[in-house]
Short mmCIF file of C-alpha atoms and ligand atoms in Angstrom, two decimals:
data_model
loop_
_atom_site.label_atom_id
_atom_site.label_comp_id
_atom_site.label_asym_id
_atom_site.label_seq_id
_atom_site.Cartn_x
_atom_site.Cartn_y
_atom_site.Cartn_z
CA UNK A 1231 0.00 0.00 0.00
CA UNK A 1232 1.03 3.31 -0.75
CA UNK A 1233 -0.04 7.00 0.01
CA UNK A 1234 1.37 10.20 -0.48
CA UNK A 1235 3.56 9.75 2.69
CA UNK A 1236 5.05 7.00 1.34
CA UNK A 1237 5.23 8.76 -2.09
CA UNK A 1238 5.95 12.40 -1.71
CA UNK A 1239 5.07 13.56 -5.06
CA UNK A 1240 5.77 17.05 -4.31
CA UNK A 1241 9.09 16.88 -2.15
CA UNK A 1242 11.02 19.54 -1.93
CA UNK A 1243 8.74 21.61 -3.55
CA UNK A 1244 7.35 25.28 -2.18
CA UNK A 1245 3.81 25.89 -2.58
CA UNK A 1246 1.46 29.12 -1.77
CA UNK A 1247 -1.94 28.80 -1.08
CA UNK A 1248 -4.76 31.72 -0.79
CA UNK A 1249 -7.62 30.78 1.78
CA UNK A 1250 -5.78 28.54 3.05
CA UNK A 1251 -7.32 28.16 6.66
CA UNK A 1252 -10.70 26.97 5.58
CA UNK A 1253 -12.32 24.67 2.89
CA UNK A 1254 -10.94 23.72 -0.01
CA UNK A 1255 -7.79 26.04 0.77
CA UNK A 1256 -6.86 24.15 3.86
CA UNK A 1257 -7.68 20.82 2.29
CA UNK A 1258 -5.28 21.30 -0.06
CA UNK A 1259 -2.69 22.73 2.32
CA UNK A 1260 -3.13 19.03 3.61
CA UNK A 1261 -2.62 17.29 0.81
CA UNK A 1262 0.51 19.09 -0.87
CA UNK A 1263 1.81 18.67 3.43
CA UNK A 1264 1.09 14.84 3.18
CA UNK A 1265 2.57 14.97 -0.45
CA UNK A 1266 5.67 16.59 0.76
CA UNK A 1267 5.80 19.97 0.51
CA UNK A 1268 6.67 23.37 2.26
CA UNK A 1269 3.24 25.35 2.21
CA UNK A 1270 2.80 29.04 3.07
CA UNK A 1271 -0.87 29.21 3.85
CA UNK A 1272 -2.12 32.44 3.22
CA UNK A 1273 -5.19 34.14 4.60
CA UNK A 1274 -7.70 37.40 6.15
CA UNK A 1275 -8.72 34.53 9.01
CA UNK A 1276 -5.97 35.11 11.55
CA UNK A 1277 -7.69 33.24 13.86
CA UNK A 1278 -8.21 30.41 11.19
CA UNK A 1279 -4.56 30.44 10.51
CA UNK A 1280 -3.65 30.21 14.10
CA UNK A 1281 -5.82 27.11 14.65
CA UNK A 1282 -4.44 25.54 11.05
CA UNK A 1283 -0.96 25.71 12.22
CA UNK A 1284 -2.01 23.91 15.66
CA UNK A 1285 -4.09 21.34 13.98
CA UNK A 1286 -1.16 20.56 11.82
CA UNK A 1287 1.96 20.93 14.33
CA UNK A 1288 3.49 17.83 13.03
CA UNK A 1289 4.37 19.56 9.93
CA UNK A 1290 6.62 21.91 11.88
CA UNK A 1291 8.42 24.62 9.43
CA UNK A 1292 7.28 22.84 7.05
CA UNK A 1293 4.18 24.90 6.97
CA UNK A 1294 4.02 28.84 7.76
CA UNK A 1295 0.88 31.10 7.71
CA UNK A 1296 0.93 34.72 6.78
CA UNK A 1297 -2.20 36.81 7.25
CA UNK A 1298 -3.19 38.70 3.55
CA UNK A 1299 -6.03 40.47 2.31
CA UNK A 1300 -5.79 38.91 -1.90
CA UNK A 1301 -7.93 42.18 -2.86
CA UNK A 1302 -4.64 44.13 -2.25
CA UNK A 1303 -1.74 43.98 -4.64
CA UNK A 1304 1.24 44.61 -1.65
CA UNK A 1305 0.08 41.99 0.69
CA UNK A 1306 0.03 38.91 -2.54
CA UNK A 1307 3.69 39.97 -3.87
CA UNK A 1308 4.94 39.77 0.03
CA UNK A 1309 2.97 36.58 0.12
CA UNK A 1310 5.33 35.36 -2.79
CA UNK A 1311 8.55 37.05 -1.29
CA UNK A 1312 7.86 35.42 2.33
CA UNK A 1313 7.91 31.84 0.54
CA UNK A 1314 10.52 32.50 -1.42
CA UNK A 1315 12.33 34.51 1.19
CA UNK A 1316 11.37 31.11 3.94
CA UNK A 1317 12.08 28.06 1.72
CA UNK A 1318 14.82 29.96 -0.70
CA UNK A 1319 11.92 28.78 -3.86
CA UNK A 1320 8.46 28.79 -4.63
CA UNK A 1321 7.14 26.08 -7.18
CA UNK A 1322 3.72 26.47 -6.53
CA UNK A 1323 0.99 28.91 -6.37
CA UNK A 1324 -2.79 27.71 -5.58
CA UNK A 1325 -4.98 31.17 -6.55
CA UNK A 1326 -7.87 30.05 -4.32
CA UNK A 1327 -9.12 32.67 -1.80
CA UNK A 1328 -12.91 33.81 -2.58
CA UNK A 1329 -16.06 34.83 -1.85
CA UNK A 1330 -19.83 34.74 -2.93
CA UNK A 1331 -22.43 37.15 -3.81
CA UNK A 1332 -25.70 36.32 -2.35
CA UNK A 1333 -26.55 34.64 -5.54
CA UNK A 1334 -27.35 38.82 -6.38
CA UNK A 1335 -29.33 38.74 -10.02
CA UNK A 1336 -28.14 41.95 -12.16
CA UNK A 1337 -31.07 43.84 -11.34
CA UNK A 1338 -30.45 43.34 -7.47
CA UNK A 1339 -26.68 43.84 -7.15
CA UNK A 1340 -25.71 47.23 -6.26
CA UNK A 1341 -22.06 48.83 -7.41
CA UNK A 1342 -20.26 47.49 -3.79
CA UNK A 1343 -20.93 44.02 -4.95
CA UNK A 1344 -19.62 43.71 -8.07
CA UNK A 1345 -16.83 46.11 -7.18
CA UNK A 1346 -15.70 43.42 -4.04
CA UNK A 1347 -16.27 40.58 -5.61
CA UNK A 1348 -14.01 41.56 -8.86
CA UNK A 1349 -11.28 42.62 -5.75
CA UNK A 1350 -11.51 39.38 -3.78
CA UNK A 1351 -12.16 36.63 -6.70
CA UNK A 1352 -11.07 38.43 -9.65
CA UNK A 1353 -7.56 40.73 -9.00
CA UNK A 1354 -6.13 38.88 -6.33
CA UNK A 1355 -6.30 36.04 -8.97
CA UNK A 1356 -4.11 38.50 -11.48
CA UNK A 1357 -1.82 39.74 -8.65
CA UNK A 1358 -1.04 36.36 -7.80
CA UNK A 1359 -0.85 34.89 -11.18
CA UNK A 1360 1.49 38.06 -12.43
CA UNK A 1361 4.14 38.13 -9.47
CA UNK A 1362 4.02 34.17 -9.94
CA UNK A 1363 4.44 34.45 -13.53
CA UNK A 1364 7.30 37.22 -13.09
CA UNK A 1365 8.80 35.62 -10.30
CA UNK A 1366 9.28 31.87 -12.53
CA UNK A 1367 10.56 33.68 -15.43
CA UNK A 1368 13.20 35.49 -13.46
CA UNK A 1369 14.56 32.22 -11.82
CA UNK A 1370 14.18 29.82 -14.82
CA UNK A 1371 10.91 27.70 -12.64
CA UNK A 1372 8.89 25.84 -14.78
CA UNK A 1373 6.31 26.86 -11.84
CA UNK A 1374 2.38 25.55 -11.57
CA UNK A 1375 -0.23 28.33 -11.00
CA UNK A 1376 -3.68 26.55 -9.89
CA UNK A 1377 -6.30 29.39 -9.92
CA UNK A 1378 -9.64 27.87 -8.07
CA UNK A 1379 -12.26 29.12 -10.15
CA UNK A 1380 -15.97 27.80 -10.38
CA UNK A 1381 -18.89 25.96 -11.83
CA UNK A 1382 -19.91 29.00 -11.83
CA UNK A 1383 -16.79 30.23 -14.51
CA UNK A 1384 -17.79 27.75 -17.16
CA UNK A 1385 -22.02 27.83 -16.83
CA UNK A 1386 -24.35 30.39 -15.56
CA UNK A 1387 -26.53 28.57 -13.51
CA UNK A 1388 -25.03 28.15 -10.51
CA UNK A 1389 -24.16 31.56 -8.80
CA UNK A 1390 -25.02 35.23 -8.69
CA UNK A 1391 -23.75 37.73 -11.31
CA UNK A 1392 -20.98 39.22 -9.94
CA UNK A 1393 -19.48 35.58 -8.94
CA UNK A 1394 -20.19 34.48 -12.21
CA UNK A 1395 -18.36 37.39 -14.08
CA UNK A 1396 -15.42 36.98 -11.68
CA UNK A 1397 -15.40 33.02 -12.24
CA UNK A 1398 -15.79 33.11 -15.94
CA UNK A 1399 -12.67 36.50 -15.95
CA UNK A 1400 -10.69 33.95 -13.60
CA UNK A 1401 -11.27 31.05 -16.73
CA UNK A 1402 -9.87 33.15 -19.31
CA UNK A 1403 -7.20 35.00 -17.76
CA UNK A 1404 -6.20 31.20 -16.60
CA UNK A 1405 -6.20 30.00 -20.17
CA UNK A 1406 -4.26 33.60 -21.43
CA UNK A 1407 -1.28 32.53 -19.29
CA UNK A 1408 -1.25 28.94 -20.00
CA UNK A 1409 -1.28 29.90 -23.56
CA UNK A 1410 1.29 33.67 -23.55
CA UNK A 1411 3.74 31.41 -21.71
CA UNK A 1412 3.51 27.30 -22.68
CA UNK A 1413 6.76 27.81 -24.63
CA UNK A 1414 8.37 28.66 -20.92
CA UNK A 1415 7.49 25.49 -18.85
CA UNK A 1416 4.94 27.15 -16.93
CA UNK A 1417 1.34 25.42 -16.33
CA UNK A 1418 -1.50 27.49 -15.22
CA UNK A 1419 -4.72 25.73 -15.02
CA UNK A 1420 -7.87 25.93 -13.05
CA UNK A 1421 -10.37 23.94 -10.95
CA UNK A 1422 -14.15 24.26 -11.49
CA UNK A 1423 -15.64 22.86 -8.49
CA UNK A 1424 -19.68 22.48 -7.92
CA UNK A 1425 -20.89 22.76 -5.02
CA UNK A 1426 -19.04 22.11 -1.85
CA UNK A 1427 -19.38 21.57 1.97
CA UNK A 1428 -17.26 24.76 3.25
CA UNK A 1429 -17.70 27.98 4.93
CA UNK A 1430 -18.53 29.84 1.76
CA UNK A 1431 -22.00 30.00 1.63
CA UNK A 1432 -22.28 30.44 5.82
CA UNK A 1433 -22.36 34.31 5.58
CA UNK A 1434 -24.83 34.25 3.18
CA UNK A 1435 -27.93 35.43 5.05
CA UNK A 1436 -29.90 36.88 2.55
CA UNK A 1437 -29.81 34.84 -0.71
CA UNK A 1438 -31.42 36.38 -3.44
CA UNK A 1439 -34.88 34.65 -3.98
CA UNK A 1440 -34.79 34.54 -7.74
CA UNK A 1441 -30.98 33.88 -7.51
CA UNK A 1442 -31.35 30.67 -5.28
CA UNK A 1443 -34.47 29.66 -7.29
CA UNK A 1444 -32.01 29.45 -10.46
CA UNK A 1445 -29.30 27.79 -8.84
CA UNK A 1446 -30.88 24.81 -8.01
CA UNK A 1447 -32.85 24.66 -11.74
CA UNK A 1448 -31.65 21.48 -13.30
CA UNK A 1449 -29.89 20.08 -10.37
CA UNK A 1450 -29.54 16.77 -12.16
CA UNK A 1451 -26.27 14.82 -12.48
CA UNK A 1452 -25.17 15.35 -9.03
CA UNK A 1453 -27.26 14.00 -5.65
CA UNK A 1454 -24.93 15.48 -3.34
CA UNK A 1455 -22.13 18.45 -2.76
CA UNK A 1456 -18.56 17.63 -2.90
CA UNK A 1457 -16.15 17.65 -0.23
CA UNK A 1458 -12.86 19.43 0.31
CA UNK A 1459 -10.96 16.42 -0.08
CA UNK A 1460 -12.72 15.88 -3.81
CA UNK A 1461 -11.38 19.13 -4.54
CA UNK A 1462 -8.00 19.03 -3.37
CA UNK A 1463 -7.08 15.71 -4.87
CA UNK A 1464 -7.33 17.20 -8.39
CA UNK A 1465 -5.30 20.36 -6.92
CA UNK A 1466 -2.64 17.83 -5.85
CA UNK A 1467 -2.84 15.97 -9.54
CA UNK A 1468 -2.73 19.38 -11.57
CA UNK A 1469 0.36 20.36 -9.39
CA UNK A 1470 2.03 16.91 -9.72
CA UNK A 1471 4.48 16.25 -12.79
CA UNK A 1472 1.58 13.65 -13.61
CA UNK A 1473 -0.04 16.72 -15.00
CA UNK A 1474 2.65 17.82 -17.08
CA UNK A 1475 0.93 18.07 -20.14
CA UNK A 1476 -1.96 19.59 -19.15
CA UNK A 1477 -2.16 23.43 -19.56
CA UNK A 1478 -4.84 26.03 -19.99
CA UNK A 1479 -7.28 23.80 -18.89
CA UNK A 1480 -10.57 23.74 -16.60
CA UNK A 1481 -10.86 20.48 -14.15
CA UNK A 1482 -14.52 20.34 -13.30
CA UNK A 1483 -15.37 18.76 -10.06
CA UNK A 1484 -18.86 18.81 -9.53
CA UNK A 1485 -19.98 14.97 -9.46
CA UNK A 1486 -21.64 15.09 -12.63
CA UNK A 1487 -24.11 18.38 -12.30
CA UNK A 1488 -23.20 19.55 -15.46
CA UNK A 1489 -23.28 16.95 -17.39
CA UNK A 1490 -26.45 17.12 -18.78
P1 NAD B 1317 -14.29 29.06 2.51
O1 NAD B 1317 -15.10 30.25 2.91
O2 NAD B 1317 -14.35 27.85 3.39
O3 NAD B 1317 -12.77 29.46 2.31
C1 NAD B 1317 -12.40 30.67 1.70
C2 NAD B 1317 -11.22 31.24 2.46
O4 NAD B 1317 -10.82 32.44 1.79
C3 NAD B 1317 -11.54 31.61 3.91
O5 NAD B 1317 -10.58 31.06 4.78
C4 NAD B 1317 -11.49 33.13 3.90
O6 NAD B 1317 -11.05 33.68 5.14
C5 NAD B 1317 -10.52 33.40 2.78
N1 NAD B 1317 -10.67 34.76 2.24
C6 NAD B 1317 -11.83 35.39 1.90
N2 NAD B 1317 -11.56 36.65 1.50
C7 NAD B 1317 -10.21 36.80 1.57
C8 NAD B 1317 -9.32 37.87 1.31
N3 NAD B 1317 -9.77 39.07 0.88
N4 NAD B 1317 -8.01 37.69 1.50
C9 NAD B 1317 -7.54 36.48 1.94
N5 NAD B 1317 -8.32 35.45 2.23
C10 NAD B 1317 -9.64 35.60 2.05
O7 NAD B 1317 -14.80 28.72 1.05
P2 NAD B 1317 -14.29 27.67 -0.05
O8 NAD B 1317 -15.51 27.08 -0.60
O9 NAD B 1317 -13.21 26.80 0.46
O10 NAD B 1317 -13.72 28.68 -1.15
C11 NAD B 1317 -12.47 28.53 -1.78
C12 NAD B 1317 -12.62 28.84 -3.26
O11 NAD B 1317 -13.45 27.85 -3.86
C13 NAD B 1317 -13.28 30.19 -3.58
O12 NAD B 1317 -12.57 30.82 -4.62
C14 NAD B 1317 -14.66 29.79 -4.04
O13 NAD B 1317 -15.22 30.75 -4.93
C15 NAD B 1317 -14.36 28.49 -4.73
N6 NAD B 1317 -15.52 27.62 -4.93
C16 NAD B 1317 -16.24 27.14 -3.87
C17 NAD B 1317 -17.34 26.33 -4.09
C18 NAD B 1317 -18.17 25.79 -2.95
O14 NAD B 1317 -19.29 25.31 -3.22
N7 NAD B 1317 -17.69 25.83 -1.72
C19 NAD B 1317 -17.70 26.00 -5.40
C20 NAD B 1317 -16.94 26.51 -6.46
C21 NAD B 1317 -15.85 27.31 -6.20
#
């Protein structure tokens, strides 16, 4: 029997990840630990980031936490320069902090939405991706950038507009700098997942009626939401020299919703 303790497919490696204390952030933290590598875990939670590094002590230096806010260009390029600056490389970025929108239909969403959602989902995405991007050509990395972007950046039914604009941006700006840069080494790719058991959709007090009412229209494929640890197994993959070949694209994980 093997696992990825016994096979560290990512030893030695440095990786980044945004959101990391919660969800499918910290899942994959745990998975790219268990695989082998260093992991800055980046995040607004403090308080999450506090706990993460308690729950997984074992790791020792092996992980470090940095509190960021992604909507702000300074705090993702120190991100980068702590890992770099910690493990002497980074290999790795996963582009995965977000939010949602209250499922807000155009004629419901108000300027503040769509303004902090294209912050949190949209630039911290391109801040991340860009310093990455900079950062690998500089040293010669043929790097990974893993941007988590959505169901909801390939089909329309499945969030509000605002996290649907930023999802679909995140898609294309994934598939710009798989395809400006292939000739380089560097992969950038994205994850699509459906829905999933996290924190996401906790603050979400006041779903839009009409909003909600699309989202679950044609709920077919799927008969239940995903877990963190669906997610972060295709992370791990996309990250993994296994995926070496694979650029520019879109990894749905969504249990079959959208396959009808
Ligand atoms: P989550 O709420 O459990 O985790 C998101 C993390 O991002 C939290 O720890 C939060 O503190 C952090 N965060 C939020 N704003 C931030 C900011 N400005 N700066 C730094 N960190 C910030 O939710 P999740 O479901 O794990 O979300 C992770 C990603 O997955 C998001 O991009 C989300 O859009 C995407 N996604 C989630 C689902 C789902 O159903 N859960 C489906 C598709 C895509």
């Amino acid at each position: 029997m093997s696992d990825a303790r016994t096979n560290p497919i990512l030893a030695g490696q440095t990786a980044v990840i945004t959101g990391g204390a919660s969800g499918i952030g910290k899942s994959i933290v745990q998975r790219f630990l268990e695989a082998g590598a260093n992991c800055l875990a980046a995040d607004l939670n403090e308080e999450a980031l506090d706990a993460l590094k308690q729950e997984f002590a074992e790791y020792g230096d092996k992980l470090d936490t940095v509190k960021v806010d992604v909507s702000r260009r300074e705090d993702v390029e120190a991100m980068v320069d702590r890992a770099v600056d910690t493990y002497g490389q980074m290999d790795i970025i996963v582009n995965n902090a977000g939010i949602m929108d209250n499922l807000l239909p155009i004629a419901e969403m108000d300027d503040d939405v769509w303004e902090r959602l294209m912050k949190v989902n949209l630039n911290s995405v391109m801040y991340g991706t860009r310093k990455a991007v900079r950062y690998f050509l500089e040293h010669e990395i043929a790097g990974v950038i893993i941007n988590t972007a959505s169901l909801s950046g390939l089909c329309a039914g499945r969030g509000g507009c605002a996290y649907t604009a930023s999802k679909f941006a995140v898609v294309g700006l994934t598939k710009n700098v798989a395809f400006m840069y292939a000739d380089t080494g560097i992969r950038c790719n994205a994850i699509c997942p459906g829905n999933t058991q996290t924190n996401i959709g906790v603050g979400m007090r006041q779903p839009s009626e009409r909003g909600m009412a699309k989202a679950t229209t044609g709920y077919a494929g799927a008969t239940r939401s995903g877990t963190p640890e669906e997610i972060s197994a295709a992370a791990l993959f996309l990250a993994s020299d296994q995926a070496g070949f694979i650029n520019g694209e879109t990894l749905t994980i969504d249990g079959g919703w959208s396959a009808y």
